[in-house]
Each structure stands twice: as C-alpha cells, then as structure tokens.
Amino acid sequence: MFLKVYEITLKSKVEEVRKVEHFVQRIAKENQFSEDFVYNVMIIITEAANNAVIHGNKLDEEKKARLKCGIQLQDAGKESLVIEVIDEGDGFDPNNLPNPLAEENLLKPSGRGVFLMKQFAHVEFEFGQRGTTVRMKMDIA
C-alpha cells in the first residue's frame, strides 16, 4: 500500500528528461528527504528515464514514458520509495547487457545506467506487450 503517489509523463525527447529533476525535487520537499537520498534518487530515476526515452521508445514522439513514485510503509514503520519507469518499447534482456566495468567498456560514453540503478536500489524489470517497466525500491534514509 502506498501512502503517497506521484506521477509524470514524458514525451520521447531527450529534453523532456529535464523535467525529472523538478519532479524529484517536489517529492523530496514534500517528504523531507535528506540531500544524500535525493542525490541517489536523482541518479537512478534520470538513468531510467533516459533509457526509457532513448533505448525503449527510441525517441519516437508518438510514444510516452511514464514515471511513478510511491512512498510505501514497510515493517517496523520504515518507509521505502518505489519508483516505476514505464516505456512503450520492445523490451530487452537485462542479463545480456555488457559489463560496464570491463576494460573495453570503461571509456564508452554510455552503458552504465542499469549498473548505476542497481548500486542504489533493488531493481526489477517487467516486460509486457506494450513496453518495459523498471521498478526500483529504496529504503528512505
């Protein structure tokens, strides 16, 4: 069960991802998140939004990327932030991504998004007939 839910829809344009910063700042202010926590959220949600717009929707302006954030009450009164980023693309195999830490990939300008997401959150992928959902869960510090 979610205590609060926030949503935003992005057009599949790189410029649209800038809206994510304001979206996260609004959630952070309303929920009094620490600066460090906001920084980590900003990294993973921006990476996921970029992946949805660029790789999932392939910059097709007919397709949208939806972001949902929910505050979830856990056992012992702790709260978690659950983030879902949903695209309308064909999906991918997350087990088939190149290792960003391999020497041949270290200097590449991309390829670290999923790796970074997994450093800060528990990450799950769900593949449907109309797109991919990336679900990330972080304990609120």
Tab-separated table of C-alpha atoms in Angstrom:
chain	number	residue	atom	x	y	z
A	1	MET	CA	0.000	0.000	0.000
A	2	PHE	CA	1.270	3.449	-0.896
A	3	LEU	CA	0.958	6.402	1.436
A	4	LYS	CA	1.541	8.882	-1.410
A	5	VAL	CA	1.867	8.505	-5.179
A	6	TYR	CA	3.378	10.940	-7.685
A	7	GLU	CA	3.280	10.652	-11.486
A	8	ILE	CA	4.688	12.411	-14.523
A	9	THR	CA	4.530	11.601	-18.239
A	10	LEU	CA	7.366	12.452	-20.619
A	11	LYS	CA	7.367	12.765	-24.382
A	12	SER	CA	10.097	10.690	-26.007
A	13	LYS	CA	12.502	13.590	-26.440
A	14	VAL	CA	15.833	13.940	-24.637
A	15	GLU	CA	14.880	17.460	-23.487
A	16	GLU	CA	11.884	16.034	-21.617
A	17	VAL	CA	14.148	14.203	-19.167
A	18	ARG	CA	14.994	17.600	-17.632
A	19	LYS	CA	11.503	17.564	-16.100
A	20	VAL	CA	12.596	14.683	-13.883
A	21	GLU	CA	14.727	16.976	-11.705
A	22	HIS	CA	11.744	19.179	-10.788
A	23	PHE	CA	9.606	16.075	-10.243
A	24	VAL	CA	12.134	14.606	-7.783
A	25	GLN	CA	12.685	17.948	-6.033
A	26	ARG	CA	8.938	18.314	-5.442
A	27	ILE	CA	8.702	14.822	-3.944
A	28	ALA	CA	11.814	15.433	-1.834
A	29	LYS	CA	10.497	18.715	-0.459
A	30	GLU	CA	7.078	17.285	0.419
A	31	ASN	CA	8.646	14.300	2.177
A	32	GLN	CA	11.721	15.998	3.687
A	33	PHE	CA	14.216	13.597	2.125
A	34	SER	CA	17.874	14.043	3.014
A	35	GLU	CA	20.163	15.660	0.462
A	36	ASP	CA	22.143	12.419	0.020
A	37	PHE	CA	18.974	10.415	-0.565
A	38	VAL	CA	17.740	12.929	-3.159
A	39	TYR	CA	21.089	12.744	-4.957
A	40	ASN	CA	20.832	8.941	-5.212
A	41	VAL	CA	17.205	9.101	-6.355
A	42	MET	CA	18.134	11.688	-8.978
A	43	ILE	CA	20.843	9.411	-10.398
A	44	ILE	CA	18.668	6.329	-10.779
A	45	ILE	CA	15.479	7.996	-11.948
A	46	THR	CA	17.355	10.089	-14.538
A	47	GLU	CA	19.170	6.993	-15.826
A	48	ALA	CA	15.904	5.056	-16.045
A	49	ALA	CA	14.088	7.948	-17.764
A	50	ASN	CA	16.908	8.346	-20.292
A	51	ASN	CA	16.830	4.611	-21.001
A	52	ALA	CA	13.047	4.685	-21.460
A	53	VAL	CA	13.101	7.655	-23.844
A	54	ILE	CA	16.237	6.764	-25.834
A	55	HIS	CA	16.513	2.974	-25.795
A	56	GLY	CA	12.954	1.875	-25.009
A	57	ASN	CA	10.915	4.329	-27.049
A	58	LYS	CA	13.777	5.057	-29.475
A	59	LEU	CA	12.934	8.798	-29.401
A	60	ASP	CA	9.594	8.049	-31.107
A	61	GLU	CA	7.496	11.091	-30.219
A	62	GLU	CA	4.323	9.030	-30.586
A	63	LYS	CA	5.418	7.060	-27.504
A	64	LYS	CA	5.493	8.234	-23.896
A	65	ALA	CA	7.492	7.357	-20.801
A	66	ARG	CA	5.636	7.362	-17.500
A	67	LEU	CA	7.270	7.788	-14.108
A	68	LYS	CA	5.550	6.862	-10.881
A	69	CYS	CA	6.944	7.288	-7.390
A	70	GLY	CA	5.235	5.980	-4.305
A	71	ILE	CA	6.002	6.163	-0.612
A	72	GLN	CA	5.420	2.705	0.822
A	73	LEU	CA	5.159	1.771	4.502
A	74	GLN	CA	7.320	-1.225	5.409
A	75	ASP	CA	7.519	-3.373	8.514
A	76	ALA	CA	8.532	-1.647	11.739
A	77	GLY	CA	7.272	1.696	10.434
A	78	LYS	CA	10.073	2.185	7.918
A	79	GLU	CA	9.280	3.776	4.583
A	80	SER	CA	10.522	2.957	1.095
A	81	LEU	CA	10.436	4.889	-2.137
A	82	VAL	CA	9.211	2.779	-5.043
A	83	ILE	CA	9.968	4.186	-8.483
A	84	GLU	CA	8.477	2.830	-11.702
A	85	VAL	CA	9.595	3.981	-15.127
A	86	ILE	CA	7.420	2.605	-17.924
A	87	ASP	CA	8.185	2.854	-21.622
A	88	GLU	CA	6.340	1.686	-24.736
A	89	GLY	CA	9.294	-0.069	-26.353
A	90	ASP	CA	10.033	-3.663	-27.317
A	91	GLY	CA	12.000	-4.587	-24.198
A	92	PHE	CA	15.475	-6.031	-23.745
A	93	ASP	CA	17.288	-8.787	-21.891
A	94	PRO	CA	18.822	-7.237	-18.750
A	95	ASN	CA	21.056	-10.302	-18.343
A	96	ASN	CA	22.614	-9.632	-21.739
A	97	LEU	CA	23.968	-6.143	-21.018
A	98	PRO	CA	27.724	-5.601	-21.362
A	99	ASN	CA	29.659	-5.289	-18.112
A	100	PRO	CA	30.386	-1.548	-17.723
A	101	LEU	CA	33.436	-2.372	-15.586
A	102	ALA	CA	35.092	-4.480	-18.283
A	103	GLU	CA	38.216	-2.771	-19.617
A	104	GLU	CA	36.833	-2.480	-23.155
A	105	ASN	CA	33.757	-0.620	-21.824
A	106	LEU	CA	35.366	1.794	-19.361
A	107	LEU	CA	35.752	4.679	-21.803
A	108	LYS	CA	32.435	4.245	-23.602
A	109	PRO	CA	30.082	7.224	-23.196
A	110	SER	CA	27.097	5.028	-22.290
A	111	GLY	CA	26.217	1.614	-20.921
A	112	ARG	CA	26.235	2.268	-17.172
A	113	GLY	CA	22.590	3.118	-16.469
A	114	VAL	CA	21.313	-0.243	-15.228
A	115	PHE	CA	24.568	-0.806	-13.335
A	116	LEU	CA	24.125	2.522	-11.502
A	117	MET	CA	20.482	1.810	-10.728
A	118	LYS	CA	21.474	-1.477	-9.100
A	119	GLN	CA	24.072	0.290	-6.934
A	120	PHE	CA	21.419	2.409	-5.206
A	121	ALA	CA	18.204	0.371	-5.348
A	122	HIS	CA	16.666	-3.063	-5.619
A	123	VAL	CA	15.795	-3.233	-9.336
A	124	GLU	CA	13.262	-5.423	-11.151
A	125	PHE	CA	12.253	-5.465	-14.800
A	126	GLU	CA	8.802	-6.376	-16.072
A	127	PHE	CA	8.188	-6.887	-19.762
A	128	GLY	CA	4.691	-6.524	-21.155
A	129	GLN	CA	3.059	-6.404	-24.553
A	130	ARG	CA	3.292	-2.611	-24.561
A	131	GLY	CA	6.633	-1.848	-23.028
A	132	THR	CA	9.008	-2.335	-20.158
A	133	THR	CA	8.574	-1.374	-16.519
A	134	VAL	CA	11.673	-0.754	-14.434
A	135	ARG	CA	10.775	-0.948	-10.738
A	136	MET	CA	13.292	0.359	-8.212
A	137	LYS	CA	12.904	0.278	-4.453
A	138	MET	CA	14.979	2.264	-1.968
A	139	ASP	CA	14.720	2.445	1.811
A	140	ILE	CA	14.182	6.053	2.815
A	141	ALA	CA	17.110	7.151	4.949
